[in-house]
Short mmCIF file of C-alpha atoms in Angstrom, two decimals:
data_model
loop_
_atom_site.label_atom_id
_atom_site.label_comp_id
_atom_site.label_asym_id
_atom_site.label_seq_id
_atom_site.Cartn_x
_atom_site.Cartn_y
_atom_site.Cartn_z
CA MET A 95 -77.66 -74.55 98.62
CA LEU A 96 -81.47 -74.22 98.37
CA SER A 97 -83.14 -72.48 95.46
CA SER A 98 -86.32 -72.37 93.39
CA LEU A 99 -86.60 -74.17 90.08
CA THR A 100 -86.71 -72.12 86.88
CA ARG A 101 -90.09 -71.56 85.18
CA ARG A 102 -89.24 -72.44 81.57
CA LEU A 103 -91.77 -75.03 80.30
CA GLY A 104 -95.00 -74.65 78.33
CA THR A 105 -98.01 -76.90 77.63
CA ALA A 106 -96.42 -78.81 74.75
CA ASP A 107 -93.31 -79.37 76.85
CA ALA A 108 -95.40 -80.79 79.70
CA VAL A 109 -97.30 -83.09 77.30
CA ALA A 110 -94.05 -84.42 75.86
CA LEU A 111 -92.58 -85.09 79.29
CA GLY A 112 -95.82 -86.72 80.48
CA LEU A 113 -96.04 -89.04 77.47
CA ALA A 114 -92.36 -89.94 77.80
CA ALA A 115 -93.01 -90.92 81.43
CA MET A 116 -96.13 -92.99 80.67
CA LEU A 117 -95.05 -94.81 77.52
CA GLY A 118 -92.39 -96.80 79.30
CA ALA A 119 -92.12 -100.01 81.26
CA GLY A 120 -95.85 -100.50 81.78
CA VAL A 121 -96.90 -101.04 78.19
CA PHE A 122 -94.06 -103.53 77.66
CA ALA A 123 -94.64 -105.63 80.80
CA ALA A 124 -97.92 -105.02 82.65
CA PHE A 125 -100.26 -106.82 80.26
CA SER A 126 -98.77 -110.26 80.97
CA PRO A 127 -99.44 -110.37 84.75
CA ALA A 128 -102.75 -108.60 84.09
CA ALA A 129 -103.76 -111.36 81.67
CA ALA A 130 -102.68 -113.96 84.24
CA ALA A 131 -104.99 -112.33 86.78
CA GLY A 132 -107.95 -111.41 84.57
CA GLY A 133 -107.82 -113.87 81.71
CA SER A 134 -110.13 -112.94 78.84
CA TRP A 135 -111.39 -109.95 80.85
CA LEU A 136 -108.18 -108.01 80.08
CA LEU A 137 -109.84 -105.34 77.96
CA LEU A 138 -112.36 -104.70 80.72
CA ALA A 139 -109.41 -104.36 83.09
CA VAL A 140 -107.82 -101.78 80.79
CA ALA A 141 -111.11 -99.86 80.73
CA ILE A 142 -111.38 -99.89 84.53
CA ALA A 143 -107.78 -98.75 84.89
CA ALA A 144 -108.38 -96.01 82.34
CA VAL A 145 -111.44 -94.70 84.20
CA THR A 146 -109.50 -94.76 87.46
CA ALA A 147 -106.62 -92.88 85.87
CA PHE A 148 -109.03 -90.36 84.35
CA CYS A 149 -110.57 -89.58 87.73
CA ASN A 150 -107.12 -89.24 89.24
CA ALA A 151 -105.99 -87.03 86.38
CA ALA A 152 -108.97 -84.73 86.89
CA SER A 153 -108.30 -84.37 90.62
CA THR A 154 -104.59 -83.94 90.00
CA ALA A 155 -105.16 -81.22 87.43
CA ASP A 156 -107.46 -79.22 89.72
CA LEU A 157 -105.09 -79.52 92.66
CA ALA A 158 -102.03 -78.75 90.54
CA VAL A 159 -103.60 -75.48 89.40
CA ALA A 160 -104.36 -74.58 93.01
CA HIS A 161 -100.84 -75.52 94.12
CA PRO A 162 -98.46 -74.94 91.15
CA GLU A 163 -95.25 -76.19 92.73
CA SER A 164 -93.09 -79.28 92.73
CA GLY A 165 -94.07 -82.07 95.08
CA GLY A 166 -97.35 -83.21 93.53
CA GLY A 167 -99.75 -85.14 95.75
CA TYR A 168 -97.56 -84.66 98.80
CA VAL A 169 -98.07 -80.91 98.63
CA TYR A 170 -101.76 -81.14 97.71
CA THR A 171 -102.75 -83.43 100.57
CA ARG A 172 -100.59 -81.60 103.07
CA GLU A 173 -102.23 -78.28 102.22
CA ARG A 174 -105.80 -79.53 101.80
CA LEU A 175 -105.97 -82.21 104.50
CA SER A 176 -103.25 -82.27 107.17
CA PRO A 177 -99.46 -82.55 107.52
CA GLY A 178 -99.80 -86.15 108.71
CA THR A 179 -101.95 -87.11 105.72
CA GLY A 180 -99.56 -85.32 103.41
CA ARG A 181 -96.75 -87.32 104.93
CA LEU A 182 -98.59 -90.54 104.09
CA ALA A 183 -99.19 -89.30 100.55
CA GLY A 184 -95.52 -88.47 100.20
CA VAL A 185 -94.41 -91.85 101.51
CA SER A 186 -96.86 -93.72 99.28
CA PHE A 187 -95.64 -91.73 96.30
CA LEU A 188 -92.00 -92.50 97.08
CA VAL A 189 -92.70 -96.22 97.61
CA GLY A 190 -94.64 -96.32 94.36
CA LYS A 191 -92.01 -94.50 92.35
CA VAL A 192 -89.04 -96.37 93.78
CA SER A 193 -90.84 -99.62 92.90
CA SER A 194 -91.68 -98.19 89.49
CA ALA A 195 -88.01 -97.40 88.91
CA ALA A 196 -87.10 -100.96 89.85
CA ALA A 197 -89.80 -102.28 87.51
CA ALA A 198 -88.59 -100.11 84.62
CA ALA A 199 -85.03 -101.33 85.17
CA GLY A 200 -86.30 -104.92 85.35
CA VAL A 201 -88.16 -104.53 82.06
CA PHE A 202 -84.99 -103.10 80.52
CA GLY A 203 -83.07 -106.16 81.70
CA THR A 204 -85.75 -108.59 80.53
CA TYR A 205 -85.83 -107.21 77.00
CA VAL A 206 -82.10 -106.40 76.63
CA LEU A 207 -80.34 -109.18 78.54
CA PRO A 208 -82.94 -111.87 79.41
CA ALA A 209 -80.25 -114.28 80.62
CA HIS A 210 -79.16 -111.87 83.40
CA PRO A 211 -81.98 -109.37 83.87
CA VAL A 212 -81.16 -108.42 87.49
CA ILE A 213 -77.55 -107.54 86.74
CA CYS A 214 -78.66 -105.53 83.74
CA ALA A 215 -81.30 -103.76 85.86
CA VAL A 216 -78.77 -102.72 88.49
CA VAL A 217 -76.36 -101.44 85.84
CA VAL A 218 -79.01 -99.35 84.09
CA ILE A 219 -80.11 -97.80 87.41
CA VAL A 220 -76.52 -96.83 88.16
CA VAL A 221 -76.04 -95.34 84.69
CA VAL A 222 -79.33 -93.44 84.66
CA SER A 223 -78.87 -92.16 88.23
CA ALA A 224 -75.42 -90.88 87.25
CA MET A 225 -77.14 -88.98 84.45
CA THR A 226 -79.66 -87.44 86.85
CA ILE A 227 -76.93 -86.47 89.30
CA ALA A 228 -75.07 -84.80 86.42
CA GLY A 229 -78.21 -82.79 85.71
CA VAL A 230 -79.31 -84.65 82.57
CA ARG A 231 -83.02 -84.27 81.84
CA TRP A 232 -85.21 -85.07 78.86
CA SER A 233 -85.62 -81.84 76.93
CA PRO A 234 -89.05 -81.35 75.38
CA GLY A 235 -87.59 -81.87 71.90
CA THR A 236 -85.88 -85.10 72.89
CA ALA A 237 -89.02 -86.24 74.69
CA TRP A 238 -91.05 -85.80 71.51
CA LEU A 239 -88.54 -87.88 69.57
CA LEU A 240 -88.78 -90.57 72.24
CA VAL A 241 -92.58 -90.53 72.21
CA GLY A 242 -92.71 -90.68 68.43
CA GLY A 243 -90.32 -93.61 68.32
CA THR A 244 -92.17 -95.53 71.02
CA LEU A 245 -95.55 -94.97 69.35
CA ALA A 246 -94.07 -96.17 66.04
CA VAL A 247 -92.84 -99.40 67.66
CA LEU A 248 -96.21 -99.95 69.33
CA ALA A 249 -97.98 -99.32 66.01
CA VAL A 250 -95.91 -102.12 64.46
CA VAL A 251 -96.87 -104.41 67.35
CA VAL A 252 -100.57 -103.59 66.91
CA VAL A 253 -100.48 -104.24 63.16
CA VAL A 254 -98.67 -107.57 63.58
CA GLY A 255 -101.00 -108.63 66.38
CA LEU A 256 -104.21 -107.80 64.54
CA LEU A 257 -103.17 -108.99 61.08
CA GLY A 258 -100.92 -111.94 62.00
CA PRO A 259 -101.91 -115.61 62.38
CA GLY A 260 -103.15 -114.97 65.93
CA GLY A 261 -103.88 -117.08 68.99
CA SER A 262 -100.66 -119.05 69.49
CA THR A 263 -100.95 -121.80 72.03
CA GLY A 264 -97.21 -122.26 72.47
CA VAL A 265 -95.71 -122.30 75.94
CA SER A 266 -93.33 -119.49 76.85
CA ALA A 267 -89.74 -120.30 77.62
CA SER A 268 -89.72 -117.47 80.12
CA PRO A 269 -92.92 -117.63 82.20
CA VAL A 270 -93.85 -114.92 84.65
CA SER A 271 -92.55 -116.74 87.69
CA ASP A 272 -89.76 -114.43 88.85
CA SER A 273 -91.97 -112.74 91.41
CA PRO A 274 -92.60 -113.74 95.01
CA VAL A 275 -96.01 -112.11 94.67
CA PRO A 276 -98.48 -114.73 93.40
CA VAL A 277 -100.38 -113.81 90.25
CA GLN A 278 -103.14 -116.36 89.77
CA VAL A 279 -105.60 -116.74 86.93
CA VAL A 280 -109.02 -115.63 88.12
CA THR A 281 -111.98 -115.88 85.80
CA GLY A 282 -114.85 -113.45 85.83
CA PRO A 283 -115.21 -109.77 86.73
CA TRP A 284 -113.27 -110.04 90.01
CA GLY A 285 -110.23 -111.14 88.07
CA ALA A 286 -110.67 -108.05 85.93
CA VAL A 287 -110.49 -105.88 89.07
CA THR A 288 -107.17 -107.45 90.07
CA ALA A 289 -105.91 -107.07 86.51
CA ALA A 290 -107.05 -103.44 86.45
CA GLY A 291 -104.91 -102.71 89.50
CA ILE A 292 -101.89 -104.12 87.67
CA VAL A 293 -102.67 -102.29 84.42
CA PHE A 294 -103.02 -99.06 86.40
CA PHE A 295 -99.24 -99.16 86.80
CA ALA A 296 -98.94 -98.35 83.11
CA PHE A 297 -101.00 -95.15 83.52
CA ALA A 298 -99.29 -93.77 86.62
CA GLY A 299 -96.60 -91.84 84.74
CA TYR A 300 -98.85 -88.81 84.28
CA SER A 301 -97.84 -87.77 87.80
CA ARG A 302 -94.66 -86.50 86.12
CA VAL A 303 -96.71 -83.58 84.76
CA ALA A 304 -98.05 -82.64 88.18
CA THR A 305 -94.61 -82.50 89.78
CA ILE A 306 -93.24 -79.89 87.36
CA GLY A 307 -95.70 -77.15 88.31
CA GLU A 308 -92.86 -75.04 89.68
CA GLU A 309 -91.17 -75.15 86.25
CA LEU A 310 -94.19 -74.19 84.10
CA ARG A 311 -94.53 -70.65 82.81
CA ASP A 312 -98.33 -70.76 83.09
CA PRO A 313 -99.30 -73.62 85.43
CA ASP A 314 -102.98 -72.62 85.52
CA ARG A 315 -103.31 -73.30 81.80
CA SER A 316 -100.60 -75.83 81.11
CA LEU A 317 -101.14 -78.40 83.85
CA ARG A 318 -104.78 -79.09 83.09
CA ARG A 319 -104.30 -79.40 79.36
CA ALA A 320 -101.13 -81.46 79.60
CA VAL A 321 -102.68 -84.05 81.92
CA VAL A 322 -105.78 -84.48 79.74
CA ILE A 323 -103.92 -84.67 76.43
CA SER A 324 -101.30 -87.09 77.73
CA PHE A 325 -103.94 -89.30 79.31
CA ALA A 326 -106.09 -89.45 76.14
CA VAL A 327 -103.19 -90.46 73.90
CA VAL A 328 -101.99 -93.16 76.26
CA THR A 329 -105.47 -94.62 76.82
CA VAL A 330 -106.06 -95.13 73.09
CA THR A 331 -102.59 -96.64 72.73
CA TYR A 332 -103.05 -99.12 75.58
CA VAL A 333 -106.42 -100.32 74.35
CA ALA A 334 -104.93 -100.97 70.92
CA VAL A 335 -101.89 -102.80 72.29
CA ALA A 336 -103.93 -104.93 74.70
CA GLY A 337 -106.33 -105.91 71.93
CA ALA A 338 -103.45 -106.82 69.61
CA LEU A 339 -101.81 -108.96 72.30
CA LEU A 340 -105.03 -110.87 72.94
CA VAL A 341 -105.62 -111.49 69.25
CA GLY A 342 -102.01 -112.27 68.40
CA LEU A 343 -101.02 -114.42 71.40
CA GLY A 344 -104.20 -115.58 73.07
CA VAL A 345 -104.81 -115.29 76.80
CA ASP A 346 -102.76 -118.29 77.96
CA ARG A 347 -99.66 -117.42 75.95
CA LEU A 348 -99.89 -113.73 76.91
CA ALA A 349 -100.14 -114.63 80.61
CA ALA A 350 -96.95 -116.71 80.36
CA GLU A 351 -94.68 -114.20 78.62
CA ARG A 352 -92.14 -111.95 80.30
CA ALA A 353 -91.53 -110.03 77.04
CA PRO A 354 -94.99 -110.22 75.41
CA LEU A 355 -94.40 -107.66 72.67
CA VAL A 356 -91.36 -109.52 71.36
CA ALA A 357 -93.27 -112.81 71.58
CA LEU A 358 -96.08 -111.23 69.57
CA VAL A 359 -93.95 -110.13 66.62
CA ASP A 360 -92.17 -113.50 66.64
CA THR A 361 -95.53 -115.30 66.58
CA GLY A 362 -96.55 -113.06 63.71
CA GLN A 363 -93.68 -114.52 61.69
CA ALA A 364 -91.79 -111.24 61.84
CA PRO A 365 -88.76 -112.19 63.94
CA ALA A 366 -86.68 -109.37 62.49
CA LEU A 367 -89.07 -106.96 64.17
CA GLY A 368 -88.16 -108.50 67.52
CA VAL A 369 -84.92 -106.53 67.49
CA LEU A 370 -86.86 -103.32 66.84
CA VAL A 371 -89.22 -104.07 69.72
CA ARG A 372 -86.33 -104.83 72.08
CA ILE A 373 -84.69 -101.54 71.17
CA GLY A 374 -87.98 -99.71 71.66
CA ALA A 375 -88.51 -101.36 75.04
CA ALA A 376 -84.97 -100.51 76.13
CA VAL A 377 -85.25 -96.86 75.13
CA ALA A 378 -88.76 -96.43 76.56
CA SER A 379 -88.01 -98.14 79.87
CA GLY A 380 -84.71 -96.29 80.20
CA ALA A 381 -86.48 -92.99 79.57
CA ALA A 382 -89.21 -93.89 82.05
CA LEU A 383 -86.53 -94.76 84.59
CA LEU A 384 -84.92 -91.35 84.15
CA SER A 385 -88.29 -89.63 84.50
CA VAL A 386 -89.25 -91.66 87.60
CA LEU A 387 -85.95 -90.99 89.34
CA VAL A 388 -86.30 -87.26 88.64
CA THR A 389 -89.87 -87.24 89.95
CA THR A 390 -88.85 -89.16 93.06
CA SER A 391 -86.06 -86.74 93.89
CA ARG A 392 -88.37 -83.74 93.44
CA THR A 393 -90.84 -85.12 95.97
CA MET A 394 -88.04 -86.01 98.38
CA ARG A 395 -86.80 -82.44 98.05
CA GLU A 396 -90.19 -80.99 98.90
CA MET A 397 -90.56 -83.26 101.93
CA ALA A 398 -87.06 -82.33 103.11
CA LYS A 399 -87.82 -78.61 102.70
CA ARG A 400 -90.71 -79.07 105.10
CA GLY A 401 -88.63 -81.02 107.60
CA GLU A 402 -90.21 -84.42 106.93
CA LEU A 403 -87.03 -85.93 105.51
CA PRO A 404 -83.43 -85.13 106.45
CA ARG A 405 -82.48 -81.63 105.29
CA VAL A 406 -79.69 -82.90 103.09
CA PHE A 407 -82.29 -84.06 100.55
CA ALA A 408 -83.44 -80.46 100.08
CA ARG A 409 -80.08 -79.37 98.69
CA VAL A 410 -80.00 -78.27 95.05
CA GLY A 411 -76.76 -78.33 93.10
CA SER A 412 -75.41 -75.75 90.70
CA ARG A 413 -77.30 -77.45 87.86
CA GLN A 414 -80.65 -77.09 89.64
CA ASN A 415 -80.83 -80.78 90.53
CA PRO A 416 -81.38 -82.15 94.06
CA TRP A 417 -78.46 -84.56 93.82
CA PRO A 418 -78.65 -86.04 97.36
CA ALA A 419 -82.25 -87.05 96.68
CA ASP A 420 -81.17 -88.46 93.30
CA VAL A 421 -78.63 -90.69 95.03
CA ALA A 422 -81.11 -91.90 97.66
CA GLY A 423 -83.77 -92.74 95.06
CA ALA A 424 -81.28 -94.74 93.00
CA VAL A 425 -80.07 -96.74 96.00
CA LEU A 426 -83.61 -97.65 97.02
CA ALA A 427 -84.49 -98.63 93.44
CA ILE A 428 -81.48 -100.94 93.31
CA VAL A 429 -82.56 -102.64 96.52
CA VAL A 430 -86.07 -103.27 95.18
CA ALA A 431 -84.72 -104.46 91.82
CA ILE A 432 -82.53 -107.03 93.55
CA LEU A 433 -85.17 -108.26 95.99
CA ALA A 434 -88.09 -108.39 93.54
CA GLY A 435 -88.50 -109.11 89.84
CA PRO A 436 -90.34 -106.69 87.56
CA VAL A 437 -93.73 -108.36 88.14
CA ALA A 438 -93.48 -107.94 91.92
CA ALA A 439 -92.20 -104.38 91.50
CA ILE A 440 -95.11 -103.55 89.20
CA ALA A 441 -97.65 -104.89 91.69
CA LEU A 442 -96.04 -103.07 94.63
CA SER A 443 -95.82 -99.83 92.68
CA ALA A 444 -99.47 -100.11 91.64
CA CYS A 445 -100.64 -100.69 95.22
CA ALA A 446 -98.68 -97.79 96.73
CA THR A 447 -99.63 -95.47 93.87
CA LEU A 448 -103.33 -96.31 94.23
CA VAL A 449 -103.14 -95.36 97.91
CA HIS A 450 -101.44 -92.13 96.90
CA TYR A 451 -104.17 -91.22 94.42
CA ALA A 452 -106.94 -92.15 96.84
CA LEU A 453 -105.55 -89.46 99.13
CA ILE A 454 -105.28 -87.02 96.22
CA ASN A 455 -108.95 -87.54 95.37
CA VAL A 456 -109.90 -86.92 99.00
CA ALA A 457 -107.83 -83.72 98.94
CA ALA A 458 -109.57 -82.63 95.73
CA LEU A 459 -112.92 -82.94 97.48
CA ARG A 460 -111.75 -80.15 99.80
CA LEU A 461 -111.35 -77.70 96.95
CA PRO A 462 -114.01 -74.95 96.74
CA ARG A 463 -116.38 -75.51 93.84
CA ALA A 464 -115.24 -72.25 92.28
CA ARG A 465 -111.71 -73.67 91.94
CA ARG A 466 -112.76 -76.96 90.36
CA ARG A 467 -112.82 -77.48 86.61
CA TRP A 468 -113.96 -81.10 86.90
CA PRO A 469 -117.18 -82.28 88.61
CA VAL A 470 -117.07 -83.53 92.19
CA TRP A 471 -118.18 -87.03 91.17
CA THR A 472 -114.84 -87.64 89.44
CA SER A 473 -113.03 -87.34 92.77
CA LEU A 474 -115.61 -89.46 94.60
CA LEU A 475 -115.39 -92.19 91.97
CA GLY A 476 -111.62 -91.92 92.08
CA VAL A 477 -111.54 -92.66 95.80
CA VAL A 478 -113.75 -95.73 95.40
CA LEU A 479 -111.83 -97.11 92.43
CA CYS A 480 -108.38 -96.53 93.94
CA VAL A 481 -109.27 -98.23 97.20
CA GLY A 482 -111.05 -101.08 95.41
CA LEU A 483 -108.22 -101.80 92.99
CA ALA A 484 -105.61 -101.67 95.75
CA VAL A 485 -107.55 -104.09 97.96
CA PHE A 486 -108.01 -106.61 95.14
CA LEU A 487 -104.32 -106.80 94.29
CA PRO A 488 -102.56 -110.03 95.41
CA LEU A 489 -102.56 -110.31 99.21
CA GLY A 490 -98.76 -110.49 99.41
CA THR A 491 -98.50 -107.18 97.57
CA VAL A 492 -101.03 -105.49 99.84
CA LEU A 493 -99.25 -106.65 103.00
CA ILE A 494 -95.80 -105.59 101.76
CA ALA A 495 -97.13 -102.21 100.65
CA ALA A 496 -98.89 -101.67 104.00
CA ALA A 497 -95.70 -102.45 105.89
CA ALA A 498 -93.65 -100.12 103.69
CA LEU A 499 -96.14 -97.27 104.03
CA LEU A 500 -96.44 -97.65 107.80
CA GLY A 501 -92.68 -97.90 108.28
CA GLY A 502 -92.02 -94.92 106.02
CA TRP A 503 -94.67 -92.80 107.73
CA LEU A 504 -93.25 -93.56 111.17
CA LEU A 505 -89.72 -92.72 110.04
CA CYS A 506 -90.85 -89.42 108.52
CA THR A 507 -92.78 -88.59 111.69
CA LEU A 508 -89.64 -89.21 113.72
CA VAL A 509 -87.68 -86.89 111.43
CA VAL A 510 -90.34 -84.20 111.90
CA ARG A 511 -90.00 -84.36 115.67
CA LEU A 512 -86.21 -84.34 115.57
CA THR A 513 -86.18 -81.46 113.09
CA ALA A 514 -88.59 -79.42 115.20
CA ARG A 515 -86.05 -79.43 118.04
CA ASP A 516 -83.37 -77.81 115.93
CA GLU A 517 -84.90 -75.29 113.53
CA PRO A 518 -88.08 -74.55 111.57
CA PRO A 519 -88.57 -76.14 108.13
CA VAL A 520 -86.80 -74.45 105.20
CA ASP A 521 -89.06 -72.47 102.85
#
């Protein structure tokens, strides 16, 4: 059964869902590998990542208004550039989001069951995917509760970090060494560029807003405002958290921690707050996982509708959820979670997502000036920053991402040719 999604959401709903997607695994895990890469330049890295995300948000908002339907960057680049380029954007989005799901599950395991994080990650993916298949979604009201709770936990972390004893030189019992992707300490501005690529992972959740265009009552008004508001709130939050981590732990200790926020409150002689932080991390990463899996299935559905993935992924169940795509996304996330730890998954997700947004910025440059609400320079700068940050990620990450994107693009191209023999794509 194929059907359209119901237009039922407003601007506040989109903001809540966007914040719930962004305030997840990234803020609880990305700052440690970023500190290992950039050292004392971490705040500069956050600033670079924020500017990159801003440019991407501007291009995404303009394109989302022009194309208010589910599918996000896949649809935008396909319509504005070419079907082949859209296919690459779709594949890069799927690789990025599947890796993001694995990273969110890995963060959940690291904070909840540090002795067996992989097992815990697999279990939480199975549970959350079962929820998505059953049609469970974050309602706007529930999303606001989630966002409020997460911001409250992060506020506690910031206060402890800034007002605590600060600068611990202790060695972590759980160093960031679970990843086959090397993260080396690099001093100077070039290290900040690598760190910015990793921190960008924490911003990428705003794509959730762009993929619900088909469900918004007034996409022309809601999409633009929701992206900007969500982005502004998250940027301020990340700067505060990064600053608190640097002050409270110091660069060396921060770079060595798998669960830096828990380490921070422990260092601040507030061990009882560690439980609160672990609960906050579990809820936020679980919510982000749900959001990422939903976003992944929506893009898979759009690609299947156009004959670029098997048609089965275009099916929508009685509860308006594309359950075959939900199953496929969960299986792929489990594979990545088993093969790579959260640090590797974060780096891979960041690389693929940066490629995706580079293509989105190029697509935005094809919009007529009359249909742009943001200046052209934001898209131009977005292309440069996305490509630059992706290239400066660890070499192993870049090679793995390139192989995954090439392999995925070739498979989708094969599906297109096979589908064209049978019947035209489903509208």
